[in-house]
mmCIF file of C-alpha atoms and ligand atoms in Angstrom:
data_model
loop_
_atom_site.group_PDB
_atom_site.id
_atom_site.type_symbol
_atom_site.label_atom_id
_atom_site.label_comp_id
_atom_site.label_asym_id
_atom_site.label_seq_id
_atom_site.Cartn_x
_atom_site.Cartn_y
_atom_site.Cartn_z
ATOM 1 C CA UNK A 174 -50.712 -23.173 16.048
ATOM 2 C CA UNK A 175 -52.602 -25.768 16.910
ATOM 3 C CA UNK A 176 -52.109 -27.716 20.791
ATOM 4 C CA UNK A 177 -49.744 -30.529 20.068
ATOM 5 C CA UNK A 178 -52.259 -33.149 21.463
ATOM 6 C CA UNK A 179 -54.865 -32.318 18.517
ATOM 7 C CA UNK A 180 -51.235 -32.710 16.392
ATOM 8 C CA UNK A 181 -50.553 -36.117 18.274
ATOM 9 C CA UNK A 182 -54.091 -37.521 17.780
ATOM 10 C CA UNK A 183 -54.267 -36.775 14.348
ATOM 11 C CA UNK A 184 -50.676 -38.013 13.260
ATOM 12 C CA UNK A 185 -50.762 -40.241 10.631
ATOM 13 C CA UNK A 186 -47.400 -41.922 8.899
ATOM 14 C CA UNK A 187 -46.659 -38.764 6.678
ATOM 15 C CA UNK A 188 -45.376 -36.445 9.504
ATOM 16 C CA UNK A 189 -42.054 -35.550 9.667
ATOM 17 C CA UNK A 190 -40.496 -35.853 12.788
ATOM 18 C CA UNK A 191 -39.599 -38.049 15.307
ATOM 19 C CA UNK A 192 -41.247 -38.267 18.878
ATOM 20 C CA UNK A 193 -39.861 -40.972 21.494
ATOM 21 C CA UNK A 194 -39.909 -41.238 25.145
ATOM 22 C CA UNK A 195 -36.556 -42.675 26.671
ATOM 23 C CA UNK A 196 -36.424 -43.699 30.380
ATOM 24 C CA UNK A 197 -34.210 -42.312 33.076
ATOM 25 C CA UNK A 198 -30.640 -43.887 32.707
ATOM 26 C CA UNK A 199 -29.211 -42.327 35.480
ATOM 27 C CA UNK A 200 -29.402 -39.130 38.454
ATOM 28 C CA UNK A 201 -26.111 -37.629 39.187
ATOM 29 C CA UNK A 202 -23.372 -35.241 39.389
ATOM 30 C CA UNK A 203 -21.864 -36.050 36.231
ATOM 31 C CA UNK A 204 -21.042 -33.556 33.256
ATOM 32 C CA UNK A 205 -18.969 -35.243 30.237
ATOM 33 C CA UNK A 206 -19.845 -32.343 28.004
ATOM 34 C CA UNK A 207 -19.081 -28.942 30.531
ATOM 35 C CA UNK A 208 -16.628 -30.844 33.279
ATOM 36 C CA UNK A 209 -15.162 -33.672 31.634
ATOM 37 C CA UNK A 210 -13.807 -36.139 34.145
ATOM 38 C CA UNK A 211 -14.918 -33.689 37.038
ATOM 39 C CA UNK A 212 -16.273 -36.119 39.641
ATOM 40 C CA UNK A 213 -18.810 -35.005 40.713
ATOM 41 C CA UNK A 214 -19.831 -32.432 38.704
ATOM 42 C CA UNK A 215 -21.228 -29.181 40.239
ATOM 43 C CA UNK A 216 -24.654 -29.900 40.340
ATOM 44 C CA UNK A 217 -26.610 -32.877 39.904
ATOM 45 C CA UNK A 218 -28.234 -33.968 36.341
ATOM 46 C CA UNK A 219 -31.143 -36.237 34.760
ATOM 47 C CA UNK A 220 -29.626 -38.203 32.483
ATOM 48 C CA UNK A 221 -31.255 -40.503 29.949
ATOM 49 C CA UNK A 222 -29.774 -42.509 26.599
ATOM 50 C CA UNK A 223 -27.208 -44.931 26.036
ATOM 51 C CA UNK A 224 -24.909 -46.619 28.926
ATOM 52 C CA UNK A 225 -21.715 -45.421 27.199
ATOM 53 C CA UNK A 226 -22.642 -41.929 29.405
ATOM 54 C CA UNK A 227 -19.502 -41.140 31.856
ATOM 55 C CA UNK A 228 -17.753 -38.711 33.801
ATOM 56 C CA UNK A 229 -15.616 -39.362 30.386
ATOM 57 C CA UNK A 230 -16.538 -39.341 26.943
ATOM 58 C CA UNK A 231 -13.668 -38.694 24.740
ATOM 59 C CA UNK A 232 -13.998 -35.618 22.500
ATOM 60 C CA UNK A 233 -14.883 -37.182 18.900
ATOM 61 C CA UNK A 234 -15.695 -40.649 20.034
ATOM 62 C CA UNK A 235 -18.746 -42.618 19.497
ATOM 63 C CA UNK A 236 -20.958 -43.565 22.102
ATOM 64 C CA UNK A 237 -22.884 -45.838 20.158
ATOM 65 C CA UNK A 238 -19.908 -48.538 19.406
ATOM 66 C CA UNK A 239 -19.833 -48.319 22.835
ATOM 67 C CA UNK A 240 -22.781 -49.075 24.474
ATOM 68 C CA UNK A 241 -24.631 -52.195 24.931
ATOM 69 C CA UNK A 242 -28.241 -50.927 25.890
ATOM 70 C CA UNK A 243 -30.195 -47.425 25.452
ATOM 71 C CA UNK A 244 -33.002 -45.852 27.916
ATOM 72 C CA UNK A 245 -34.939 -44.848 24.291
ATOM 73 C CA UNK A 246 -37.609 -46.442 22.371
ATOM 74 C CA UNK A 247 -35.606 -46.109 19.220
ATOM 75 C CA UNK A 248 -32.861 -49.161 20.263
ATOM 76 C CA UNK A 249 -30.416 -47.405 18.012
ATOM 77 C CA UNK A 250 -30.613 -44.181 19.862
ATOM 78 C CA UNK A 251 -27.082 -44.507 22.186
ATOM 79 C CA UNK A 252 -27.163 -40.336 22.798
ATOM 80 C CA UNK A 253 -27.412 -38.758 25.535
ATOM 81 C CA UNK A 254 -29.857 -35.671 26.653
ATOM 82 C CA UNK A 255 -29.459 -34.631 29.933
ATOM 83 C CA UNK A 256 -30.509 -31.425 32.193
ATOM 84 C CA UNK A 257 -30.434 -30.097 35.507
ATOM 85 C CA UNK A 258 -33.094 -31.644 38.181
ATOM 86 C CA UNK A 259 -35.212 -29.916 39.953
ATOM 87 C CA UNK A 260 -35.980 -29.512 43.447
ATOM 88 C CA UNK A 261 -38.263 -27.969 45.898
ATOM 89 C CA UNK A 262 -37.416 -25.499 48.525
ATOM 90 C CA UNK A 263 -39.229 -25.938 51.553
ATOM 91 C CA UNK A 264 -39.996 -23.071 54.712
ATOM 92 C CA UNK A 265 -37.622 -24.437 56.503
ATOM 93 C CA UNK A 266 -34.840 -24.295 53.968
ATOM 94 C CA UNK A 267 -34.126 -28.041 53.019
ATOM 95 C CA UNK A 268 -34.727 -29.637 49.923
ATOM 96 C CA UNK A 269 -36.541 -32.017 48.207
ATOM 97 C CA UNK A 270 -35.696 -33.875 44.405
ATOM 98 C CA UNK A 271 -38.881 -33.250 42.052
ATOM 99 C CA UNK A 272 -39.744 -36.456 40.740
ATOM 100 C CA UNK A 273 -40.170 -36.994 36.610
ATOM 101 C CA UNK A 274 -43.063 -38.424 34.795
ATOM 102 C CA UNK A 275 -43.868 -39.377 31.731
ATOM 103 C CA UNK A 276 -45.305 -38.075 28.532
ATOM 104 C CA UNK A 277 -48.879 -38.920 27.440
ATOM 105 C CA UNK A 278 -48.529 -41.959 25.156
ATOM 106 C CA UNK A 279 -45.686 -43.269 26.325
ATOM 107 C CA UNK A 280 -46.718 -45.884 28.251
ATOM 108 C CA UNK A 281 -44.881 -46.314 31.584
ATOM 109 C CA UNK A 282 -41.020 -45.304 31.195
ATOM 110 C CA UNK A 283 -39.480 -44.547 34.492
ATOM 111 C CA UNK A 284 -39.434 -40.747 34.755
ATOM 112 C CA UNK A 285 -37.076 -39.863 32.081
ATOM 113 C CA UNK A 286 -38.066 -37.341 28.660
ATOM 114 C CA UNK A 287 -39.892 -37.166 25.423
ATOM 115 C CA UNK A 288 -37.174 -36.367 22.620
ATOM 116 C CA UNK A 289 -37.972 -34.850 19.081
ATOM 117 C CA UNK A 290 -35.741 -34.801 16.155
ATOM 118 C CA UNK A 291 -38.130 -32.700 13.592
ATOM 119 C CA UNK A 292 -37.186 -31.867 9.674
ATOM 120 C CA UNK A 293 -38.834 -28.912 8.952
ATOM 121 C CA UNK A 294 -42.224 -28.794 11.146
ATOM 122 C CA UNK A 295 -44.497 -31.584 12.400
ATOM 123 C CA UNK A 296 -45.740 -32.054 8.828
ATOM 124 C CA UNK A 297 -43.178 -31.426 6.170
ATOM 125 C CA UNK A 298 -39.263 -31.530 5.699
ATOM 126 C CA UNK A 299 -39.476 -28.046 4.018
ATOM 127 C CA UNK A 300 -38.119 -29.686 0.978
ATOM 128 C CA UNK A 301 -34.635 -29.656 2.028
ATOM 129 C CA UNK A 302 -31.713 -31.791 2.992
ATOM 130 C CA UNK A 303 -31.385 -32.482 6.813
ATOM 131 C CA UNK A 304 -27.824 -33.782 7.745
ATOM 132 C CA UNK A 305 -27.517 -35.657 10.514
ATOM 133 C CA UNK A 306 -25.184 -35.025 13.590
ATOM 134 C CA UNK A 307 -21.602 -37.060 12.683
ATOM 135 C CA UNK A 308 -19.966 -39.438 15.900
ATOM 136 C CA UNK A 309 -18.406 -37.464 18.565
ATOM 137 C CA UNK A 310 -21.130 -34.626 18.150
ATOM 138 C CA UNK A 311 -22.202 -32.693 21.090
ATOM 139 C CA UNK A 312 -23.876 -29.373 22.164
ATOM 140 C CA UNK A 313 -24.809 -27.530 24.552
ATOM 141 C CA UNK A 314 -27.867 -24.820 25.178
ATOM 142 C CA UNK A 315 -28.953 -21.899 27.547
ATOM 143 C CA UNK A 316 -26.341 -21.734 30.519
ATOM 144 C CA UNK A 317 -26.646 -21.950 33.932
ATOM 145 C CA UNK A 318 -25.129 -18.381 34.423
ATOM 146 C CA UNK A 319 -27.926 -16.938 31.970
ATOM 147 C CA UNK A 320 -30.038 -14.198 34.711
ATOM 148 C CA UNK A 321 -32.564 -13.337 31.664
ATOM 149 C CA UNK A 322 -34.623 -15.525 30.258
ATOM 150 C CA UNK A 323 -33.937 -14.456 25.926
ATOM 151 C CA UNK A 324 -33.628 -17.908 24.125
ATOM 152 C CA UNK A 325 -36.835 -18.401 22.496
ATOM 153 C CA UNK A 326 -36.511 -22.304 22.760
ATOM 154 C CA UNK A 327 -36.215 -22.718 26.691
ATOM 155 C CA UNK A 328 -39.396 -22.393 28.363
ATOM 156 C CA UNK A 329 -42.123 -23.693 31.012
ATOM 157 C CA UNK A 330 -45.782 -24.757 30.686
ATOM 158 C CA UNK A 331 -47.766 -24.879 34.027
ATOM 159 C CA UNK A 332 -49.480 -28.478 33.422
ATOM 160 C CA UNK A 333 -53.192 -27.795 33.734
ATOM 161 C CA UNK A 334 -52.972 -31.437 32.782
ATOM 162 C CA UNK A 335 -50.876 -33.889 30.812
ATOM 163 C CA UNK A 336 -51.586 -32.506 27.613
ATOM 164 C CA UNK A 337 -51.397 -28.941 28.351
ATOM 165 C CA UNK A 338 -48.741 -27.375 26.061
ATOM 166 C CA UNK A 339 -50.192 -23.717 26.206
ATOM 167 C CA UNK A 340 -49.218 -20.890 27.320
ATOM 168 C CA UNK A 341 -44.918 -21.072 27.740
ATOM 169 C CA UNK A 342 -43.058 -19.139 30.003
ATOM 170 C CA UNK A 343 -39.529 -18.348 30.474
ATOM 171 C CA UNK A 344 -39.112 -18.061 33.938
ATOM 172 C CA UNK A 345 -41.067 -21.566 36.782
ATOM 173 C CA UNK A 346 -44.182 -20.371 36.922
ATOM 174 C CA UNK A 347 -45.233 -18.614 39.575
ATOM 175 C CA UNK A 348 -49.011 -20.393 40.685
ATOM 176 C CA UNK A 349 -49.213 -24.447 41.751
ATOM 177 C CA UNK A 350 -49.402 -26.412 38.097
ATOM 178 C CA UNK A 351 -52.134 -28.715 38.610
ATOM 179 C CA UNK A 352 -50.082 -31.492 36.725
ATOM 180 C CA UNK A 353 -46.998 -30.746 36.961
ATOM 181 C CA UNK A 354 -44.118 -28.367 35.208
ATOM 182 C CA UNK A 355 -42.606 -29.011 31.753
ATOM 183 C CA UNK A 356 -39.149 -27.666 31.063
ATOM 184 C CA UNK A 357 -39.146 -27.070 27.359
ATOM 185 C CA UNK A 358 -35.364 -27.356 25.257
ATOM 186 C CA UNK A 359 -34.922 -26.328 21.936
ATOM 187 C CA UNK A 360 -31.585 -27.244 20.681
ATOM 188 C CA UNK A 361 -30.077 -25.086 17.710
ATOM 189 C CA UNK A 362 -30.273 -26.535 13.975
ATOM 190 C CA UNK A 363 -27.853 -24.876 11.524
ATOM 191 C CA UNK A 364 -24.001 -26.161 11.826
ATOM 192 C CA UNK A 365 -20.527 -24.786 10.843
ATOM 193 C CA UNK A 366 -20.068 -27.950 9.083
ATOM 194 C CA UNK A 367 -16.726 -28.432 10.859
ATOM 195 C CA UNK A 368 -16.487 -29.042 14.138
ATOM 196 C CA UNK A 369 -18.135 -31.884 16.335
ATOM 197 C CA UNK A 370 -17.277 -29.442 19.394
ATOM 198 C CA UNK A 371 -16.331 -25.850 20.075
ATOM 199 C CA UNK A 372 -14.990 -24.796 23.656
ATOM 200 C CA UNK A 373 -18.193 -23.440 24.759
ATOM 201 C CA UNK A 374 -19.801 -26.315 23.244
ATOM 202 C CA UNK A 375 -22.051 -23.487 21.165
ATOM 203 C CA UNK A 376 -20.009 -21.436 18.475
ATOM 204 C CA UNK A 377 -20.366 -24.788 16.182
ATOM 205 C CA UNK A 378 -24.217 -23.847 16.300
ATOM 206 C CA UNK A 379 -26.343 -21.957 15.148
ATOM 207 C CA UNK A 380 -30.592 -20.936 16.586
ATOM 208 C CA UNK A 381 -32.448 -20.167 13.605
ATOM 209 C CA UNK A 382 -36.000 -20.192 15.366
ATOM 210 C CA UNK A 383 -38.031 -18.169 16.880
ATOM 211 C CA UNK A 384 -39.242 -20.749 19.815
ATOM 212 C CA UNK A 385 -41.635 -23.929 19.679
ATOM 213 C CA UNK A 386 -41.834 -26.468 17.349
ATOM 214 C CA UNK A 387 -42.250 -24.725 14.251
ATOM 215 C CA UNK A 388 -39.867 -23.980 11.126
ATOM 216 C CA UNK A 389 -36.815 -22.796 11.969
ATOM 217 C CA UNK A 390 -35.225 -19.829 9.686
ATOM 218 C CA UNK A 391 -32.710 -20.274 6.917
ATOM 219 C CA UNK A 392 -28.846 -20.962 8.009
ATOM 220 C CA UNK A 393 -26.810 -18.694 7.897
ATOM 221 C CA UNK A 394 -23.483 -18.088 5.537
ATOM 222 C CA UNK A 395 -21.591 -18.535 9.207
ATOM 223 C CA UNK A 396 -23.137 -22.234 9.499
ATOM 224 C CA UNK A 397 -24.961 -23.447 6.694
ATOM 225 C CA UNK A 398 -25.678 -27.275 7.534
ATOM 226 C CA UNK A 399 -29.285 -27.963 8.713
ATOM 227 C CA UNK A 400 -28.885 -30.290 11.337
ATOM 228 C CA UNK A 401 -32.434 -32.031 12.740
ATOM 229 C CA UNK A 402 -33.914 -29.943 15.423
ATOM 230 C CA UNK A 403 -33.924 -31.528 18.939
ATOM 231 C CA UNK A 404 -35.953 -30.829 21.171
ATOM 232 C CA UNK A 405 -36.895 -32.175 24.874
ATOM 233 C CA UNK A 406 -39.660 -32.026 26.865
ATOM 234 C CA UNK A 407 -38.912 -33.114 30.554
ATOM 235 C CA UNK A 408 -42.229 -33.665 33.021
ATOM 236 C CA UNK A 409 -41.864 -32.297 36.489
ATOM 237 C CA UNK A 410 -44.155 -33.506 38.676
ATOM 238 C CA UNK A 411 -44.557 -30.793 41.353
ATOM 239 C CA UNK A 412 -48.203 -32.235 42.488
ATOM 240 C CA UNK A 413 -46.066 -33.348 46.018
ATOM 241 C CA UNK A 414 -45.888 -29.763 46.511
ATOM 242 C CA UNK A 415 -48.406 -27.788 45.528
ATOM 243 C CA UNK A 416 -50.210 -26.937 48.334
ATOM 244 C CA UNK A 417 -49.993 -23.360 49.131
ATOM 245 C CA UNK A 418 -49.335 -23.494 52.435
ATOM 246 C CA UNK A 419 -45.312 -25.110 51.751
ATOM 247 C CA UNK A 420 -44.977 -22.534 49.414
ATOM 248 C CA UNK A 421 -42.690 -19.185 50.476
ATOM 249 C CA UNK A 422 -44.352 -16.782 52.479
ATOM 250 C CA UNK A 423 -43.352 -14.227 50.595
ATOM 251 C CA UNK A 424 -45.836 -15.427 47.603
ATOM 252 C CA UNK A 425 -42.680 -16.408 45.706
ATOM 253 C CA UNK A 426 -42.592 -19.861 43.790
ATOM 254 C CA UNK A 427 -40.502 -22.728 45.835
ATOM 255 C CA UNK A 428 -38.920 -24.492 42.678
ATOM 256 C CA UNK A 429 -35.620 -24.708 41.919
ATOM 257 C CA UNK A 430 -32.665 -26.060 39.799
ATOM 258 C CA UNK A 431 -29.929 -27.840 41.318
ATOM 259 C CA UNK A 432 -27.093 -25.272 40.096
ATOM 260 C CA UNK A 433 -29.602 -22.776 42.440
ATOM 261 C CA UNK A 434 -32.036 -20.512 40.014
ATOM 262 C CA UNK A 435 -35.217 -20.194 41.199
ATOM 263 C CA UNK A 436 -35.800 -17.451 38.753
ATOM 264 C CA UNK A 437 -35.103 -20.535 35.623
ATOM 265 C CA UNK A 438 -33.790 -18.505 33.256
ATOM 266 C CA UNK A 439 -30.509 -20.585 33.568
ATOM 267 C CA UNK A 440 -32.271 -23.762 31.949
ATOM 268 C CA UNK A 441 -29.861 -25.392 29.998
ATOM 269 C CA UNK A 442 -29.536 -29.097 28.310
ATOM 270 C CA UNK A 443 -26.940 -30.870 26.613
ATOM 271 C CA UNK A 444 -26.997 -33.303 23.713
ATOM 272 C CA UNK A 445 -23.995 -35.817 22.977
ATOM 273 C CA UNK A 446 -25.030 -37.807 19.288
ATOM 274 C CA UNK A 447 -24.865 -41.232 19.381
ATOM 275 C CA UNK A 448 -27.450 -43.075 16.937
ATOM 276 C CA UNK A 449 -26.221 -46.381 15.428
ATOM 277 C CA UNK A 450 -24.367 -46.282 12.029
ATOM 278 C CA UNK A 451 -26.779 -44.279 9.643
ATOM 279 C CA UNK A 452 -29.906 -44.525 11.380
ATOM 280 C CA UNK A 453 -30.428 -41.115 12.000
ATOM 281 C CA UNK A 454 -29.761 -39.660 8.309
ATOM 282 C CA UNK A 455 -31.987 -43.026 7.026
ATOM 283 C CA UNK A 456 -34.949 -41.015 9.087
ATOM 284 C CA UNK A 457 -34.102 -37.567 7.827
ATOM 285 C CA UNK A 458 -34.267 -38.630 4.157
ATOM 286 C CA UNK A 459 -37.651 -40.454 4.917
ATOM 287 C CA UNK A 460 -40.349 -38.145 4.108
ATOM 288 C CA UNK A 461 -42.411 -40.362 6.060
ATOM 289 C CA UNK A 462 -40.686 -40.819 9.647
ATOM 290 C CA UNK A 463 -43.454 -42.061 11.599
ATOM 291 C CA UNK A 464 -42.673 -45.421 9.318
ATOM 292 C CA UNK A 465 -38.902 -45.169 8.767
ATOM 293 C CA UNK A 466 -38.477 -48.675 9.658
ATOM 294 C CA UNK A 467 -36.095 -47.898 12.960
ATOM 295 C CA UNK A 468 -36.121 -50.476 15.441
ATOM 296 C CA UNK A 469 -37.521 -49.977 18.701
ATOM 297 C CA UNK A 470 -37.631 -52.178 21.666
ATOM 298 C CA UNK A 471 -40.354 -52.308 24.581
ATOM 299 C CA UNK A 472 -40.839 -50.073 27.964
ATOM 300 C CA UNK A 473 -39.613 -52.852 30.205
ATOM 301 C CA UNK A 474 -36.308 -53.094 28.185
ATOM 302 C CA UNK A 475 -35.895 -49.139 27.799
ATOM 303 C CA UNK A 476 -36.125 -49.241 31.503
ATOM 304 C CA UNK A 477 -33.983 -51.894 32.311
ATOM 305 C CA UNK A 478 -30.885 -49.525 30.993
ATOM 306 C CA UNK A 479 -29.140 -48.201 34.054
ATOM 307 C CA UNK A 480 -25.241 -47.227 34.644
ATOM 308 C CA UNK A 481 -23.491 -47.132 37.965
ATOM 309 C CA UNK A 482 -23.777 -43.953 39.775
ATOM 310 C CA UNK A 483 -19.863 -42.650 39.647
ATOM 311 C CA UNK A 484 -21.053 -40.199 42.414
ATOM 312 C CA UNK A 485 -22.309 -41.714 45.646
ATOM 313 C CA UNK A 486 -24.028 -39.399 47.459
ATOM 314 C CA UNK A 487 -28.061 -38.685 48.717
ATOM 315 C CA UNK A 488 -29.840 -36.784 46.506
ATOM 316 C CA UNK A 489 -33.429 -37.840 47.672
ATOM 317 C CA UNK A 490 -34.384 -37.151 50.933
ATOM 318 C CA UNK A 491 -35.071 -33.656 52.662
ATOM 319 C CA UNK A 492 -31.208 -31.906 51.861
ATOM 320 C CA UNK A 493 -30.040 -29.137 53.888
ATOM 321 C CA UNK A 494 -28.452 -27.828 50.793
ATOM 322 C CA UNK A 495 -28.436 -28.526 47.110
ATOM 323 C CA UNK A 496 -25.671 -31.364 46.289
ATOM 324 C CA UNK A 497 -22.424 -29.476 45.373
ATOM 325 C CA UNK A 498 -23.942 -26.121 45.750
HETATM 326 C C1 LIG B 242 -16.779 -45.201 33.579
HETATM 327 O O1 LIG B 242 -15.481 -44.839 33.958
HETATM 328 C C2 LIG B 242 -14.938 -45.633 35.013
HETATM 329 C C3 LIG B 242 -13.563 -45.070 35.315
HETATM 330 O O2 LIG B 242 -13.663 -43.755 35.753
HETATM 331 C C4 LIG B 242 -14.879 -47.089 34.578
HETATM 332 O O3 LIG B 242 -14.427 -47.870 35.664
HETATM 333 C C5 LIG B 242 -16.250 -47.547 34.143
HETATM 334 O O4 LIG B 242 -16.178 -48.839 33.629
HETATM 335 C C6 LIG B 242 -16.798 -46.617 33.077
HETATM 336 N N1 LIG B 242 -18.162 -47.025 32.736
HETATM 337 C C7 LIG B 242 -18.554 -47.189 31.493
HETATM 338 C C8 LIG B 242 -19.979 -47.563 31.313
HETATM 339 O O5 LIG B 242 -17.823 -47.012 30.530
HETATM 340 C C1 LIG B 243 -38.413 -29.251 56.559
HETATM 341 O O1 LIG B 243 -39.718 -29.265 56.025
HETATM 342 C C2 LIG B 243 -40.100 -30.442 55.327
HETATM 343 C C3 LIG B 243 -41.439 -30.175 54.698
HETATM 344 O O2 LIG B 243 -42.367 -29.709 55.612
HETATM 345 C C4 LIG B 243 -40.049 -31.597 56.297
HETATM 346 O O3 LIG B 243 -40.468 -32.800 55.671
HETATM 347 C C5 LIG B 243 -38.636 -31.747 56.801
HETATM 348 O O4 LIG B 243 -38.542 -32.789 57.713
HETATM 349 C C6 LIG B 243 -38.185 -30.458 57.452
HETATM 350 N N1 LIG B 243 -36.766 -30.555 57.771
HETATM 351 C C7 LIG B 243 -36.257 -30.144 58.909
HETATM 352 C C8 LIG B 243 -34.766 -30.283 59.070
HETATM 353 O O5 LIG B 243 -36.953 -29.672 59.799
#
């Protein structure tokens, strides 16, 4: 496979997938998906998409009649992708929030992720119907409780620099990353074609892949619906702390996710749908999505997109522990 900045400097409007940055909407302990109305939350969370994002999102509702503004380039994007945040561990035991960064080509979003919604790969729909995800849609992947690191689709690449997307890992590295860490999350593609939700927000899904961003496999009888395949990349920028000397003494890597895995095999994202009317499906029947005619707005406005914090509590400076841990 070729590195996905050759891919991205060669695109040209016949790919078929969509690839957006979307600003940070919000940094709390706040899980509508896992702990509905649970504030806070156990452990805190990036958050980025539309405004409609609470410690409350009815099951089955949709986010995008509700909100006014999105943190996405795509201004008809109201989802929401979030994740766990990182922080660093220093010698001394407290901790400090990772900051995010941007994608290459992005221009300058504050922090937040790049989001993909591909057909088939980065160059064809595979010839076959792609359904989009229906209001009130949500999912989870990987779990916080996972101790080995088996789903092909969550991974790490130690930034040599901003385009480095080779090799992936499934456990934080373990040397400084020059640039930077990028948590990789590849959301399953195949649905039951029944529910919006199941109780562990994954039965209704299926992973067909076999990691990365290339063709997933054919559904299966248990969930035949191909859905788009998400995926987010999320830019850690660890360059604060990458001088050896802060780092354990025991040659062990000092990163770690709020819900406490230094390991990372826990990585784990969740997706709630939320695209205006039939935007989304509009884009998956366009064999040509780089021109699909959604509208987008400008950096500025993505960024101006911010809730309320529900949660009031420090999360920035040097913590003795991890908030809620
Ligand atoms: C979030 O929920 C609180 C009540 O818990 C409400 O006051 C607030 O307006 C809600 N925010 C949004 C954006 O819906
Ligand atoms: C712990 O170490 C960090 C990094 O060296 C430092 O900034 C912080 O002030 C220290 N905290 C305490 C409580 O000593």
């Amino acid at each position: 496979m070729k590195p996905l900045s050759l891919a991205l400097a060669l695109a040209v409007p016949t790919e078929a997938y969509l690839r957006f940055g979307c600003a940070t909407l919000s940094v709390q302990r706040l899980d509508p998906i896992v702990e509905p109305g649970k504030i806070p939350s156990s452990h805190v969370h990036q958050i980025v998409g539309g405004n409609a994002f609470n410690a409350t999102v009815e099951p089955g509702s949709d986010v995008a009649a509700k909100a006014t503004c999105t943190t996405c380039s795509f201004s008809e994007d109201f989802s929401n992708y979030w994740t766990a945040v990182l922080y660093f561990k220093a010698r001394n035991g407290s901790y400090k929030r990772v900051q995010q960064y941007p994608n290459a080509l992005l221009g300058d979003l504050t922090g937040g992720m790049t989001v993909y919604y591909m057909q088939a790969d980065f160059s064809s729909n595979g010839k076959q119907k792609i359904t989009s995800f229906k209001p009130g849609f949500r999912m989870t992947v990987g779990s916080p409780t996972n101790t080995a690191g088996k789903h092909p689709g969550l991974r790490y690449t130690c930034l040599q620099d901003i385009m480095t997307r080779f090799p992936e890992t499934a456990e934080f590295p373990k040397q400084p990353c020059p640039a930077g860490i990028m948590a990789i999350h590849h959301f399953p593609a195949c649905w039951d074609g029944k529910n919006l939700d199941t109780p562990n927000h994954q039965d209704h899904m299926y992973y067909s892949g076999t990691g990365g961003f290339v063709t997933h496999g054919p559904c299966p009888a248990s969930h035949p619906v191909r859905m788009p395949h998400v995926a987010l990349e999320t830019m850690w920028d660890t360059r604060p702390f990458n001088d050896k000397s802060l780092w354990p003494t025991d040659g062990s890597q000092p990163f770690v996710w709020s819900y406490q895995d230094k390991q990372g095999f826990g990585t784990h994202a969740d997706y709630l749908f939320g695209w205006k009317g039939d935007a989304l499906q509009r884009a998956m029947d366009s064999t040509s999505l780089l021109s699909n005619g959604l509208k987008t707005q400008t950096v500025a406005q993505s960024n101006k997109c911010k809730i309320n914090p529900s949660v009031r509590e420090d999360i920035d400076g040097w913590l003795d522990k991890l908030p809620g841990q």
